[in-house]
Short mmCIF file of C-alpha atoms in Angstrom, two decimals:
data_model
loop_
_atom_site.label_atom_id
_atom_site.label_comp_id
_atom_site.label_asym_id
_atom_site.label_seq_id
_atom_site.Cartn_x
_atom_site.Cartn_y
_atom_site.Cartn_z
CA UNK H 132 -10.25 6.55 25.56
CA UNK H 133 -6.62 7.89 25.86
CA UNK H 134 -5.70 5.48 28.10
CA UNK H 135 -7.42 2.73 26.81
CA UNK H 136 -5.72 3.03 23.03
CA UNK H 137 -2.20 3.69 25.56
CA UNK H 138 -2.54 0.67 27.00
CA UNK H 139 -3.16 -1.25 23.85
CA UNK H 140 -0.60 0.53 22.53
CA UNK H 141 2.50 -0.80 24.78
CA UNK H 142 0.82 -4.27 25.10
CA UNK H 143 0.07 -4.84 21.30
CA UNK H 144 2.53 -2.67 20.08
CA UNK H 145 5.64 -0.33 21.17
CA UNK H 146 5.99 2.57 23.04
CA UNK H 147 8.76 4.82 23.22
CA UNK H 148 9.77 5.79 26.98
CA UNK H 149 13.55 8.15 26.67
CA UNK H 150 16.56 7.79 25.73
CA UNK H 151 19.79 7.14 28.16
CA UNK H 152 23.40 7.53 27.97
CA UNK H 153 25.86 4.43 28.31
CA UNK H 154 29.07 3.66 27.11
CA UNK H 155 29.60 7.28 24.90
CA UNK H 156 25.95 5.86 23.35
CA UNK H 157 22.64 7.06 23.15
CA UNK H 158 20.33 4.37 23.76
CA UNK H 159 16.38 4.35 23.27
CA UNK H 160 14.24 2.78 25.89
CA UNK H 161 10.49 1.56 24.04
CA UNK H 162 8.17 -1.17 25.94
CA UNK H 163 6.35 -4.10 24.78
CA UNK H 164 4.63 -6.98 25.62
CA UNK H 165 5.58 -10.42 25.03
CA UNK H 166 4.82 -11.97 21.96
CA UNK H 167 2.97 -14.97 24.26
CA UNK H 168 0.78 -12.24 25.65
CA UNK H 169 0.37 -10.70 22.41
CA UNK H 170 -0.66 -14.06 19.91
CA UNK H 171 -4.68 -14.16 20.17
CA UNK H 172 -7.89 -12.20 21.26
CA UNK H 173 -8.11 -13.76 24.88
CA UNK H 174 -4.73 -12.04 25.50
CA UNK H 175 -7.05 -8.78 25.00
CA UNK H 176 -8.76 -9.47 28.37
CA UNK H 177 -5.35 -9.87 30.27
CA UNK H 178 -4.79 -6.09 30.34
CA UNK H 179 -6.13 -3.66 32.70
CA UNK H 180 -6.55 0.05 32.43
CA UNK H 181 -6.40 2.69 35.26
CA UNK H 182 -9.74 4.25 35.97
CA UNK H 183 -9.80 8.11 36.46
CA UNK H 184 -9.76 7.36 40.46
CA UNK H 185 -6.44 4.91 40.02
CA UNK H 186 -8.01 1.59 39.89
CA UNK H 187 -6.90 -0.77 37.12
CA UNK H 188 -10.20 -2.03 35.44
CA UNK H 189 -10.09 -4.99 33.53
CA UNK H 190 -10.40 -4.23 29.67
CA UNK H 191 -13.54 -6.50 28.98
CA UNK H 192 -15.24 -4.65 31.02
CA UNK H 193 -15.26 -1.57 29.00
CA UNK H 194 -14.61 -3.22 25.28
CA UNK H 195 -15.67 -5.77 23.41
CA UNK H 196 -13.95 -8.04 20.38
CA UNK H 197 -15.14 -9.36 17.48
CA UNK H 198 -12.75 -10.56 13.93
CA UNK H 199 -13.85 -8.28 11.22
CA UNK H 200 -12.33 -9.65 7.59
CA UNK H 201 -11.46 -7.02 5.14
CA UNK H 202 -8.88 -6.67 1.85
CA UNK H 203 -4.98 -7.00 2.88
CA UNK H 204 -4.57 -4.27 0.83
CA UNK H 205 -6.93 -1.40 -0.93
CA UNK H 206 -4.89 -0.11 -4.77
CA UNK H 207 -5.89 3.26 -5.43
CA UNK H 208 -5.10 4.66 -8.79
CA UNK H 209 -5.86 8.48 -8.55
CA UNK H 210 -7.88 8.43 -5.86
CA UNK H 211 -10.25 5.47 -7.19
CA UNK H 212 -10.57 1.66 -5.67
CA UNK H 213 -8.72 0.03 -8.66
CA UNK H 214 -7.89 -3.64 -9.49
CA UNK H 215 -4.55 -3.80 -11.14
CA UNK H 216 -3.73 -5.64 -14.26
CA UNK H 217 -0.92 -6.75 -15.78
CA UNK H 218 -1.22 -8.47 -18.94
CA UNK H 219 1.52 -10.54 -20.96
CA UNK H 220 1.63 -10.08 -24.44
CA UNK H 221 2.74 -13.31 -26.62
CA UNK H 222 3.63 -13.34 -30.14
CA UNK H 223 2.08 -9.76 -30.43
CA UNK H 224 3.25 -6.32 -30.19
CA UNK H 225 1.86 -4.03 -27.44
CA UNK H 226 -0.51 -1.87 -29.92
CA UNK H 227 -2.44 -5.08 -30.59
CA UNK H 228 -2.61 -6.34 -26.92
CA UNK H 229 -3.55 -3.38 -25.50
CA UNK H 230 -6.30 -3.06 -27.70
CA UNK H 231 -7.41 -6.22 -26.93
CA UNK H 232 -7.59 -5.60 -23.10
CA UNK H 233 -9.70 -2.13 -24.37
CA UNK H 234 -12.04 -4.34 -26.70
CA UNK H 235 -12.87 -7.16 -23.85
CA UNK H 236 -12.95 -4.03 -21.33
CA UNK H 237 -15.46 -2.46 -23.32
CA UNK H 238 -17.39 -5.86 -23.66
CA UNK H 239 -16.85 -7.25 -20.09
CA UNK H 240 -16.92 -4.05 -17.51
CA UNK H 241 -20.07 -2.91 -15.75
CA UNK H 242 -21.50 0.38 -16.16
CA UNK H 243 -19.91 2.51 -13.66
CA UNK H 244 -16.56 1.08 -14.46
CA UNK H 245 -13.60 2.20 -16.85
CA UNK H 246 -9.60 1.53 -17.64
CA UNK H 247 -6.80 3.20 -17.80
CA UNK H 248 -3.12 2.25 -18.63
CA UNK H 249 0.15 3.55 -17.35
CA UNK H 250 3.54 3.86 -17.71
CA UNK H 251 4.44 2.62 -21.01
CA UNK H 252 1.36 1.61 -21.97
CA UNK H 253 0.21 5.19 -21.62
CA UNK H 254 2.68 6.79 -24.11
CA UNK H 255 2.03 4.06 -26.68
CA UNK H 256 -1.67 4.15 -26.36
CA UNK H 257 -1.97 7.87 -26.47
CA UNK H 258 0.17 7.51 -30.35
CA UNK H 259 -1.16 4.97 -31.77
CA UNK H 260 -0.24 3.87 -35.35
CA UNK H 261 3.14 6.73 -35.59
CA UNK H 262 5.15 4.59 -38.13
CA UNK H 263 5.45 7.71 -39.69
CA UNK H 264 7.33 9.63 -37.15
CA UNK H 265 10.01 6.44 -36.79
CA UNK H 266 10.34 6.82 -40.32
CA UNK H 267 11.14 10.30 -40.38
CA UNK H 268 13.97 9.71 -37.56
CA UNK H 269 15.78 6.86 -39.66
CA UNK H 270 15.20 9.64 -42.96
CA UNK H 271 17.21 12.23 -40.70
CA UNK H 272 19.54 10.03 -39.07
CA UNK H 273 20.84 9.01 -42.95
CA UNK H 274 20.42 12.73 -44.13
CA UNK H 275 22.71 13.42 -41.05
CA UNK H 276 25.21 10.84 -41.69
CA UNK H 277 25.33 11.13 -45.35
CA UNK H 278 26.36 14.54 -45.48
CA UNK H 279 29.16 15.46 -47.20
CA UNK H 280 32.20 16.57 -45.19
#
């Protein structure tokens, strides 16, 4: 199997052979195929591998192709299969969006399933309603610049 995935390797992809010195330089030697030889399956039966007794064996004869599709790309959001979301909120302030999205989540989701938010979302969601403690930093920032001197 070494040999096999080596083969596919330099064919399909890169390998790196050594470096060389030229012109004060270090230069890196890596081989590849062409990208003709590389552009669809029936390039696959083109290479050979070397047998354990030094024969090249054609690749078909030991492998077989099929297209599998799949997702480009999985998101993970600690550690879970998650579907990002990013929602735009018009005419309203973030408090009321976001609980919103949690009221149609609620509604909409499948058992099993749940939300979270983050970044910014997370800090407002997690103080909800804290008028209070904006008031109390424009009460200190006039008691602070009020003082007398």
């Amino acid at each position: 199997m070494t040999d096999v995935f080596g083969a596919l390797q330099a064919t399909l992809g890169g390998v790196y052979i050594n470096n060389f010195n030229l012109f004060g330089r270090v230069w890196q030697v890596n081989i590849e195929g062409e990208g003709a030889d590389r552009r669809d399956v029936s390039s696959l039966w083109q290479i050979y591998i070397r047998n354990k007794f030094g024969a090249a064996v054609p690749l078909r004869s030991i492998a077989a192709a099929r297209v599998i599709v799949g997702p480009q790309v999985i998101t993970r959001y600690n550690n879970y299969r998650a579907i990002p979301y990013k929602g735009a909120r018009l005419l309203h302030s973030s408090g009321t969006a976001l609980a919103a999205m949690a009221q149609v989540s609620d509604k909409t989701l499948p058992s099993g399933y749940g939300y979270e938010w983050t970044g910014t979302a997370t800090r407002s969601s997690r103080l909800p309603g804290r008028p209070a403690d904006l008031g109390l930093a424009v009460l200190f920032a006039l008691s602070v610049s009020c003082r007398p001197v």
